[in-house]
Amino acid sequence: MGRVNEPPRLPGGSFAAWSRDRLALARRGAEECGDVWQLEPGVYVAATAGVCEAVLRRAQDFPKPSSPLFPPLKRAGGPPMPEERVHARAARMHGLRPQAVAARIGEIAPGTARFVDQWPTGQDVEILPLVRPFLAEIGVHYLFSEDAPVLLPFAWQLFVAREVLVRPSRWMWPRWVPTPTRRFRTRRQVAFTNALRPIIRRRRSSGRLGDDVLGQMLRPSPRYGPLPEEAILDTLPGLTVATFETPSRAAGWILLHLARYPHAADRVAAEAALLPADPATTTSTHLDNLQYTQALVQEVLRLHPPSWLLTRRAPRQTQLADYTIDAGSTVLVCPYTAHRDAREHPEPDRFRPERWLDDSGSTAKPGVFLGFGTGPHGCEGASLAMAMLTLMTAQTARRYHVSEPPGPEPGYQVTTFEGLATAGLHLRATLRG
């Protein structure tokens, strides 16, 4: 007999049912069981807005598992020390904070404009392979400025290694097993590190550290002093891929909504008409004026958060929404269902960007918007991603009408294994008259 205060078990819920249709089971669990429900013994799903927010903020009770896709390479001194991790994160955040992104809008906008320029018109095009290289160029440039052209090919190979590694497999090997895909990842990580190391040494020896994110990491901290070279090298492969991987997934959903909601696209186009003809002269004021465009991006991320499921662990027994969570349990935080909590979002399944322009539409309210996570492990690049996606959306709508290929069936497949994406999505761009 289960404990009185144990989260309810979803009838018919199991890992087998979960693997068949994770989105449908997640929605059914939230609708039938409420705030927290049990998928399997020791595996719980946080399903609604307030509870998801609580788990993500309570990092001591629900820490993020330590399983980076690009773990630190073996080195004589061992893995980074805790103070090195603290210093590295603080330095990265200094370069990724909203004020820093705002100051560099003129560097971000040209990349999104080049994507628009290169979109072939009048034909159905698979959109994710088209948009991803341009977002990669923007992200790598933001991190490394003038050194980006050298590092971009290696960053792209890191992305390829990630795609290979996270591909669904019948076998889940222990992390210490050197499978072919893990060896491939390590080779790509070593190549990226070998390309970045001389750049770090050149910048330090010349004293010209740079104003990009790498430059911020090279600046000595008043508390910790300079970061060791290896600590910088360890942290940057994952961050580099993250600057364009998640925005690429989001871009697919955004462009699909421009196609499906032409009135919304027209409103974005009217707003984007005020952007400067030369993208390099775009400023944070221009970005701030794209209020409806930003609302549209947020609404798409509400309905289709690219990181739709986040994993946390409970190292000790704790309470969550009046339920007992046992030590050793896994808690799956589900922004996908939290964003469909009708208590926070009236008509939650309706696409309505205007909700973010209303007085009640505030992302500061707990649990209302988890598109980039929240708490100590929230997405470091949230401001950069919003700037990239907002400018891409505005410039696309200003130039094109976007449409889906004709046919009764969707021209894409929704994938959920690593993130929520539109695999195989084809769209057509037609010049606005």
Short mmCIF file of C-alpha atoms in Angstrom, two decimals:
data_model
loop_
_atom_site.label_atom_id
_atom_site.label_comp_id
_atom_site.label_asym_id
_atom_site.label_seq_id
_atom_site.Cartn_x
_atom_site.Cartn_y
_atom_site.Cartn_z
CA MET A 1 0.00 0.00 0.00
CA GLY A 2 1.45 3.39 -0.98
CA ARG A 3 2.03 6.28 1.40
CA VAL A 4 -0.92 8.61 2.00
CA ASN A 5 1.03 11.61 0.74
CA GLU A 6 2.70 9.92 -2.21
CA PRO A 7 2.10 11.64 -5.59
CA PRO A 8 -0.68 9.88 -7.53
CA ARG A 9 0.21 7.26 -10.09
CA LEU A 10 -1.16 7.92 -13.58
CA PRO A 11 -3.31 4.96 -14.67
CA GLY A 12 -1.63 3.34 -17.64
CA GLY A 13 1.49 5.40 -17.11
CA SER A 14 4.79 3.60 -17.60
CA PHE A 15 8.11 4.06 -19.34
CA ALA A 16 6.73 2.08 -22.27
CA ALA A 17 3.74 4.42 -22.64
CA TRP A 18 6.05 7.40 -22.11
CA SER A 19 8.35 6.33 -24.93
CA ARG A 20 5.41 5.99 -27.35
CA ASP A 21 4.07 9.55 -26.94
CA ARG A 22 5.72 11.63 -24.26
CA LEU A 23 3.81 14.85 -24.94
CA ALA A 24 0.41 13.16 -24.80
CA LEU A 25 1.23 11.30 -21.59
CA ALA A 26 2.62 14.46 -19.99
CA ARG A 27 -0.61 16.32 -20.75
CA ARG A 28 -2.78 13.49 -19.51
CA GLY A 29 -0.79 13.29 -16.28
CA ALA A 30 -1.23 17.01 -15.63
CA GLU A 31 -4.95 16.88 -16.41
CA GLU A 32 -5.76 13.76 -14.39
CA CYS A 33 -3.29 14.00 -11.50
CA GLY A 34 -2.57 17.69 -11.05
CA ASP A 35 0.62 19.30 -9.74
CA VAL A 36 2.83 16.21 -9.34
CA TRP A 37 2.29 12.69 -10.58
CA GLN A 38 4.16 9.41 -10.57
CA LEU A 39 5.35 7.84 -13.83
CA GLU A 40 7.14 4.87 -12.29
CA PRO A 41 8.28 4.18 -8.72
CA GLY A 42 10.82 6.87 -7.86
CA VAL A 43 10.11 8.91 -11.01
CA TYR A 44 7.84 11.93 -10.62
CA VAL A 45 6.68 14.64 -13.02
CA ALA A 46 6.28 18.24 -11.87
CA ALA A 47 3.47 19.33 -14.16
CA THR A 48 2.07 22.76 -13.24
CA ALA A 49 3.52 26.25 -13.18
CA GLY A 50 4.11 26.87 -9.48
CA VAL A 51 5.49 23.41 -8.79
CA CYS A 52 7.88 23.51 -11.75
CA GLU A 53 9.13 26.89 -10.59
CA ALA A 54 9.64 25.56 -7.05
CA VAL A 55 11.70 22.58 -8.19
CA LEU A 56 13.95 24.69 -10.40
CA ARG A 57 14.53 27.29 -7.68
CA ARG A 58 15.16 24.77 -4.90
CA ALA A 59 18.53 23.68 -6.25
CA GLN A 60 19.66 22.31 -2.87
CA ASP A 61 16.66 19.98 -2.67
CA PHE A 62 16.52 19.18 -6.39
CA PRO A 63 20.03 19.55 -7.88
CA LYS A 64 20.68 19.24 -11.57
CA PRO A 65 22.40 15.93 -12.43
CA SER A 66 26.06 16.34 -13.24
CA SER A 67 26.09 14.85 -16.74
CA PRO A 68 27.44 17.42 -19.20
CA LEU A 69 27.39 16.39 -22.82
CA PHE A 70 30.98 17.64 -23.09
CA PRO A 71 32.55 16.55 -19.78
CA PRO A 72 35.94 18.05 -18.86
CA LEU A 73 38.80 16.36 -20.64
CA LYS A 74 41.22 14.41 -18.47
CA ARG A 75 44.01 16.59 -17.13
CA ALA A 76 46.80 16.20 -14.60
CA GLY A 77 45.18 18.55 -12.08
CA GLY A 78 41.84 16.76 -12.13
CA PRO A 79 38.43 18.36 -12.83
CA PRO A 80 37.81 22.07 -12.17
CA MET A 81 37.66 23.08 -8.52
CA PRO A 82 34.33 24.39 -7.15
CA GLU A 83 35.66 27.94 -6.93
CA GLU A 84 36.82 27.70 -10.56
CA ARG A 85 33.31 26.71 -11.62
CA VAL A 86 31.85 29.65 -9.68
CA HIS A 87 34.34 32.07 -11.24
CA ALA A 88 33.78 30.65 -14.75
CA ARG A 89 30.01 30.97 -14.50
CA ALA A 90 30.20 34.51 -13.14
CA ALA A 91 32.54 35.51 -15.97
CA ARG A 92 30.30 33.96 -18.62
CA MET A 93 27.24 35.64 -17.20
CA HIS A 94 29.00 39.00 -17.27
CA GLY A 95 29.25 38.65 -21.03
CA LEU A 96 25.74 37.21 -21.48
CA ARG A 97 23.72 39.47 -19.19
CA PRO A 98 20.96 41.55 -20.82
CA GLN A 99 23.01 44.76 -20.76
CA ALA A 100 25.92 43.07 -22.53
CA VAL A 101 23.64 41.62 -25.22
CA ALA A 102 21.94 45.00 -25.71
CA ALA A 103 25.29 46.66 -26.30
CA ARG A 104 26.07 44.20 -29.14
CA ILE A 105 22.77 44.14 -31.05
CA GLY A 106 24.56 45.63 -34.07
CA GLU A 107 26.73 42.50 -34.22
CA ILE A 108 23.78 40.11 -33.93
CA ALA A 109 21.42 41.65 -36.48
CA PRO A 110 23.63 41.16 -39.59
CA GLY A 111 23.69 37.39 -39.08
CA THR A 112 19.90 37.16 -38.94
CA ALA A 113 19.69 39.38 -42.04
CA ARG A 114 22.06 37.05 -43.92
CA PHE A 115 19.74 34.14 -43.15
CA VAL A 116 16.85 36.07 -44.72
CA ASP A 117 18.98 37.00 -47.74
CA GLN A 118 19.97 33.37 -48.35
CA TRP A 119 16.49 31.82 -48.10
CA PRO A 120 15.64 30.63 -51.64
CA THR A 121 12.25 32.03 -52.64
CA GLY A 122 9.42 30.26 -54.42
CA GLN A 123 10.38 26.75 -53.39
CA ASP A 124 9.80 24.43 -50.43
CA VAL A 125 12.95 24.36 -48.32
CA GLU A 126 13.83 22.27 -45.27
CA ILE A 127 14.25 25.10 -42.82
CA LEU A 128 16.34 23.83 -39.91
CA PRO A 129 19.44 22.96 -42.00
CA LEU A 130 19.10 26.41 -43.56
CA VAL A 131 18.75 28.47 -40.38
CA ARG A 132 21.16 26.58 -38.12
CA PRO A 133 24.47 27.65 -39.78
CA PHE A 134 23.50 31.32 -39.54
CA LEU A 135 22.56 31.03 -35.88
CA ALA A 136 25.84 29.17 -35.30
CA GLU A 137 27.74 32.01 -36.93
CA ILE A 138 25.98 34.54 -34.67
CA GLY A 139 26.55 32.53 -31.51
CA VAL A 140 30.21 31.76 -32.16
CA HIS A 141 30.88 35.38 -33.11
CA TYR A 142 29.21 36.56 -29.90
CA LEU A 143 31.50 34.33 -27.84
CA PHE A 144 34.77 34.87 -29.71
CA SER A 145 34.44 38.02 -31.90
CA GLU A 146 37.32 38.30 -34.40
CA ASP A 147 38.48 34.76 -33.63
CA ALA A 148 35.10 33.29 -34.61
CA PRO A 149 36.07 32.40 -38.22
CA VAL A 150 38.85 30.14 -36.92
CA LEU A 151 36.63 28.43 -34.36
CA LEU A 152 33.37 28.14 -36.32
CA PRO A 153 34.30 24.91 -38.20
CA PHE A 154 35.32 23.26 -34.93
CA ALA A 155 32.13 24.48 -33.23
CA TRP A 156 30.11 22.93 -36.03
CA GLN A 157 31.86 19.60 -35.52
CA LEU A 158 30.99 19.80 -31.82
CA PHE A 159 27.35 20.15 -32.82
CA VAL A 160 27.62 17.14 -35.13
CA ALA A 161 29.15 15.13 -32.26
CA ARG A 162 26.27 16.14 -30.01
CA GLU A 163 23.68 15.12 -32.58
CA VAL A 164 25.31 11.72 -32.94
CA LEU A 165 25.62 11.22 -29.20
CA VAL A 166 22.01 12.07 -28.27
CA ARG A 167 20.47 10.04 -31.07
CA PRO A 168 18.02 7.50 -29.57
CA SER A 169 19.54 4.06 -29.11
CA ARG A 170 18.31 0.70 -27.94
CA TRP A 171 21.27 0.42 -25.55
CA MET A 172 22.11 2.76 -22.68
CA TRP A 173 25.76 2.11 -21.99
CA PRO A 174 27.33 3.22 -18.68
CA ARG A 175 29.01 6.60 -19.01
CA TRP A 176 32.48 5.11 -18.51
CA VAL A 177 32.16 2.82 -21.58
CA PRO A 178 34.14 4.35 -24.50
CA THR A 179 31.57 3.73 -27.22
CA PRO A 180 32.38 4.84 -30.79
CA THR A 181 30.08 7.86 -30.49
CA ARG A 182 31.76 8.95 -27.25
CA ARG A 183 35.19 8.58 -28.79
CA PHE A 184 33.98 10.67 -31.74
CA ARG A 185 32.77 13.34 -29.30
CA THR A 186 36.09 13.36 -27.48
CA ARG A 187 38.03 13.80 -30.74
CA ARG A 188 35.85 16.75 -31.72
CA GLN A 189 36.19 18.24 -28.25
CA VAL A 190 39.98 17.89 -28.36
CA ALA A 191 40.08 19.53 -31.80
CA PHE A 192 38.00 22.49 -30.55
CA THR A 193 40.21 22.80 -27.47
CA ASN A 194 43.40 22.68 -29.54
CA ALA A 195 42.07 25.47 -31.77
CA LEU A 196 41.02 27.62 -28.81
CA ARG A 197 44.14 27.20 -26.67
CA PRO A 198 46.50 29.36 -28.81
CA ILE A 199 43.82 32.07 -28.99
CA ILE A 200 43.67 32.22 -25.20
CA ARG A 201 47.46 32.38 -24.94
CA ARG A 202 47.74 35.06 -27.61
CA ARG A 203 45.14 37.24 -25.95
CA ARG A 204 46.74 36.89 -22.54
CA SER A 205 50.29 37.52 -23.75
CA SER A 206 49.25 40.59 -25.74
CA GLY A 207 47.04 42.01 -22.98
CA ARG A 208 44.22 42.49 -25.50
CA LEU A 209 41.67 40.23 -23.81
CA GLY A 210 38.66 41.35 -25.87
CA ASP A 211 35.17 42.47 -24.96
CA ASP A 212 33.44 39.23 -25.96
CA VAL A 213 32.50 36.36 -23.63
CA LEU A 214 35.96 34.81 -23.92
CA GLY A 215 37.46 38.17 -22.97
CA GLN A 216 35.27 38.29 -19.86
CA MET A 217 36.52 34.85 -18.86
CA LEU A 218 40.13 35.95 -19.28
CA ARG A 219 39.75 38.89 -16.90
CA PRO A 220 41.05 38.16 -13.38
CA SER A 221 38.43 38.03 -10.66
CA PRO A 222 39.09 40.22 -7.59
CA ARG A 223 38.22 37.20 -5.47
CA TYR A 224 39.69 34.26 -7.38
CA GLY A 225 42.31 35.82 -9.64
CA PRO A 226 42.70 34.58 -13.23
CA LEU A 227 40.90 31.45 -14.33
CA PRO A 228 43.24 28.58 -15.17
CA GLU A 229 43.45 27.92 -18.88
CA GLU A 230 42.01 24.42 -18.53
CA ALA A 231 38.97 25.70 -16.63
CA ILE A 232 38.19 28.02 -19.54
CA LEU A 233 38.69 25.26 -22.08
CA ASP A 234 36.46 22.87 -20.13
CA THR A 235 33.46 25.18 -19.98
CA LEU A 236 33.32 26.51 -23.53
CA PRO A 237 32.45 23.49 -25.75
CA GLY A 238 28.98 23.07 -24.21
CA LEU A 239 28.31 26.81 -24.13
CA THR A 240 29.39 27.19 -27.75
CA VAL A 241 26.94 24.57 -29.01
CA ALA A 242 24.16 25.88 -26.75
CA THR A 243 24.31 29.35 -28.33
CA PHE A 244 22.80 28.00 -31.55
CA GLU A 245 21.38 24.54 -30.90
CA THR A 246 18.38 25.51 -28.76
CA PRO A 247 17.63 28.71 -30.76
CA SER A 248 17.57 26.58 -33.91
CA ARG A 249 14.87 24.34 -32.47
CA ALA A 250 12.90 27.42 -31.45
CA ALA A 251 13.36 28.99 -34.90
CA GLY A 252 11.56 26.09 -36.55
CA TRP A 253 8.47 26.59 -34.39
CA ILE A 254 8.55 30.37 -34.85
CA LEU A 255 8.77 30.23 -38.64
CA LEU A 256 6.00 27.62 -38.70
CA HIS A 257 3.76 30.03 -36.76
CA LEU A 258 4.54 32.85 -39.19
CA ALA A 259 3.20 30.52 -41.88
CA ARG A 260 0.09 29.46 -39.95
CA TYR A 261 -0.89 32.88 -38.61
CA PRO A 262 -0.52 35.36 -41.48
CA HIS A 263 -2.28 38.16 -39.57
CA ALA A 264 0.30 37.88 -36.82
CA ALA A 265 3.07 37.80 -39.44
CA ASP A 266 1.65 40.97 -41.01
CA ARG A 267 1.73 42.71 -37.65
CA VAL A 268 5.36 41.67 -37.17
CA ALA A 269 6.18 42.93 -40.68
CA ALA A 270 4.63 46.33 -39.93
CA GLU A 271 6.66 46.60 -36.75
CA ALA A 272 9.85 45.47 -38.52
CA ALA A 273 9.46 48.14 -41.21
CA LEU A 274 11.08 50.57 -38.75
CA LEU A 275 14.31 48.56 -38.55
CA PRO A 276 17.29 50.27 -40.24
CA ALA A 277 18.20 49.27 -43.78
CA ASP A 278 21.75 48.49 -42.65
CA PRO A 279 21.45 45.70 -40.04
CA ALA A 280 24.81 46.67 -38.51
CA THR A 281 23.26 49.94 -37.30
CA THR A 282 20.53 48.13 -35.36
CA THR A 283 20.52 49.14 -31.69
CA SER A 284 18.88 47.96 -28.50
CA THR A 285 16.28 50.71 -28.99
CA HIS A 286 15.23 49.13 -32.29
CA LEU A 287 14.98 45.78 -30.54
CA ASP A 288 12.94 47.22 -27.68
CA ASN A 289 10.49 48.67 -30.20
CA LEU A 290 9.73 45.19 -31.56
CA GLN A 291 7.25 44.61 -28.75
CA TYR A 292 4.72 42.50 -30.66
CA THR A 293 7.51 40.49 -32.28
CA GLN A 294 8.97 39.69 -28.87
CA ALA A 295 5.49 38.75 -27.65
CA LEU A 296 5.08 36.39 -30.61
CA VAL A 297 8.43 34.74 -29.87
CA GLN A 298 7.50 34.30 -26.20
CA GLU A 299 4.11 32.85 -27.13
CA VAL A 300 5.71 30.30 -29.45
CA LEU A 301 8.20 29.38 -26.71
CA ARG A 302 5.31 29.04 -24.28
CA LEU A 303 3.48 26.59 -26.51
CA HIS A 304 6.59 24.76 -27.74
CA PRO A 305 9.49 25.20 -25.29
CA PRO A 306 12.58 23.71 -26.99
CA SER A 307 13.77 22.38 -23.62
CA TRP A 308 10.38 20.97 -22.73
CA LEU A 309 11.54 18.53 -20.03
CA LEU A 310 14.25 19.10 -17.41
CA THR A 311 15.68 16.44 -15.09
CA ARG A 312 16.38 16.96 -11.39
CA ARG A 313 17.31 14.56 -8.55
CA ALA A 314 16.27 14.45 -4.91
CA PRO A 315 19.38 13.47 -2.88
CA ARG A 316 17.34 13.39 0.34
CA GLN A 317 13.70 13.08 1.30
CA THR A 318 11.82 16.35 0.83
CA GLN A 319 8.37 17.80 0.33
CA LEU A 320 6.87 19.07 -2.90
CA ALA A 321 3.29 20.36 -3.22
CA ASP A 322 2.36 18.56 0.03
CA TYR A 323 3.74 15.28 -1.27
CA THR A 324 6.74 13.36 0.03
CA ILE A 325 9.55 12.84 -2.47
CA ASP A 326 11.90 10.06 -1.37
CA ALA A 327 15.68 10.31 -1.45
CA GLY A 328 17.10 9.10 -4.74
CA SER A 329 14.00 9.98 -6.74
CA THR A 330 14.04 11.62 -10.16
CA VAL A 331 11.83 14.64 -10.75
CA LEU A 332 11.01 15.54 -14.35
CA VAL A 333 10.15 19.23 -14.62
CA CYS A 334 7.78 19.80 -17.55
CA PRO A 335 7.61 23.39 -18.88
CA TYR A 336 5.44 22.04 -21.71
CA THR A 337 2.54 21.32 -19.34
CA ALA A 338 3.37 24.19 -16.96
CA HIS A 339 2.88 26.59 -19.87
CA ARG A 340 -0.58 25.07 -20.39
CA ASP A 341 -1.66 25.67 -16.81
CA ALA A 342 -5.02 27.41 -17.26
CA ARG A 343 -4.65 29.11 -13.89
CA GLU A 344 -1.80 31.14 -15.37
CA HIS A 345 -2.72 31.21 -19.07
CA PRO A 346 -6.40 31.58 -20.03
CA GLU A 347 -7.18 29.51 -23.14
CA PRO A 348 -3.79 27.85 -22.77
CA ASP A 349 -3.83 26.01 -26.11
CA ARG A 350 -4.65 29.13 -28.10
CA PHE A 351 -1.86 30.99 -29.91
CA ARG A 352 -2.33 34.54 -28.66
CA PRO A 353 0.83 36.71 -28.58
CA GLU A 354 -1.24 39.59 -27.21
CA ARG A 355 -1.34 37.88 -23.83
CA TRP A 356 2.26 39.07 -23.27
CA LEU A 357 1.28 42.66 -24.03
CA ASP A 358 -1.56 42.71 -21.48
CA ASP A 359 -0.97 44.04 -18.00
CA SER A 360 -1.35 40.49 -16.68
CA GLY A 361 1.25 39.05 -19.05
CA SER A 362 4.39 39.20 -16.93
CA THR A 363 7.22 36.69 -17.23
CA ALA A 364 8.33 37.69 -13.73
CA LYS A 365 5.42 35.85 -12.10
CA PRO A 366 6.64 32.46 -10.79
CA GLY A 367 6.08 29.62 -13.23
CA VAL A 368 4.42 31.73 -15.91
CA PHE A 369 7.29 31.43 -18.40
CA LEU A 370 9.90 28.68 -18.19
CA GLY A 371 11.04 28.73 -21.81
CA PHE A 372 14.63 29.22 -20.62
CA GLY A 373 14.26 27.52 -17.26
CA THR A 374 14.77 29.52 -14.08
CA GLY A 375 16.72 29.47 -10.85
CA PRO A 376 20.45 28.76 -10.44
CA HIS A 377 20.57 26.58 -13.57
CA GLY A 378 18.46 28.77 -15.85
CA CYS A 379 19.72 29.25 -19.39
CA GLU A 380 22.76 31.53 -19.35
CA GLY A 381 22.16 32.65 -22.91
CA ALA A 382 18.46 33.56 -22.58
CA SER A 383 18.97 37.23 -23.50
CA LEU A 384 21.15 36.34 -26.46
CA ALA A 385 18.64 33.75 -27.69
CA MET A 386 15.72 36.20 -27.42
CA ALA A 387 17.66 38.84 -29.36
CA MET A 388 18.61 36.38 -32.10
CA LEU A 389 15.08 34.97 -32.43
CA THR A 390 13.33 38.35 -32.29
CA LEU A 391 15.52 39.87 -35.00
CA MET A 392 15.28 36.76 -37.19
CA THR A 393 11.47 36.80 -36.86
CA ALA A 394 11.19 40.51 -37.64
CA GLN A 395 13.50 40.44 -40.64
CA THR A 396 11.85 37.32 -42.06
CA ALA A 397 8.33 38.75 -41.80
CA ARG A 398 9.44 42.10 -43.21
CA ARG A 399 10.82 40.43 -46.34
CA TYR A 400 8.60 37.35 -46.89
CA HIS A 401 5.24 35.71 -46.69
CA VAL A 402 5.95 32.25 -45.26
CA SER A 403 3.78 29.24 -46.11
CA GLU A 404 3.66 25.49 -45.60
CA PRO A 405 3.67 23.01 -48.48
CA PRO A 406 0.15 22.04 -49.57
CA GLY A 407 -1.22 18.76 -48.32
CA PRO A 408 -3.44 17.31 -45.61
CA GLU A 409 -0.59 16.07 -43.41
CA PRO A 410 1.99 18.17 -41.52
CA GLY A 411 5.25 18.36 -43.43
CA TYR A 412 7.37 17.65 -40.38
CA GLN A 413 7.75 15.30 -37.42
CA VAL A 414 7.64 16.48 -33.81
CA THR A 415 10.66 15.07 -31.98
CA THR A 416 10.93 15.06 -28.19
CA PHE A 417 13.97 12.94 -27.32
CA GLU A 418 16.50 15.71 -26.67
CA GLY A 419 14.31 18.76 -27.18
CA LEU A 420 11.05 19.77 -28.82
CA ALA A 421 11.78 20.23 -32.52
CA THR A 422 10.17 20.20 -35.98
CA ALA A 423 12.26 17.59 -37.77
CA GLY A 424 12.00 17.77 -41.56
CA LEU A 425 10.00 21.00 -41.55
CA HIS A 426 9.66 22.47 -45.05
CA LEU A 427 8.52 26.05 -45.63
CA ARG A 428 8.26 28.37 -48.60
CA ALA A 429 9.22 32.06 -48.70
CA THR A 430 7.50 34.46 -51.12
CA LEU A 431 8.55 38.08 -51.40
CA ARG A 432 6.10 40.57 -49.96
CA GLY A 433 4.61 42.89 -52.54
#
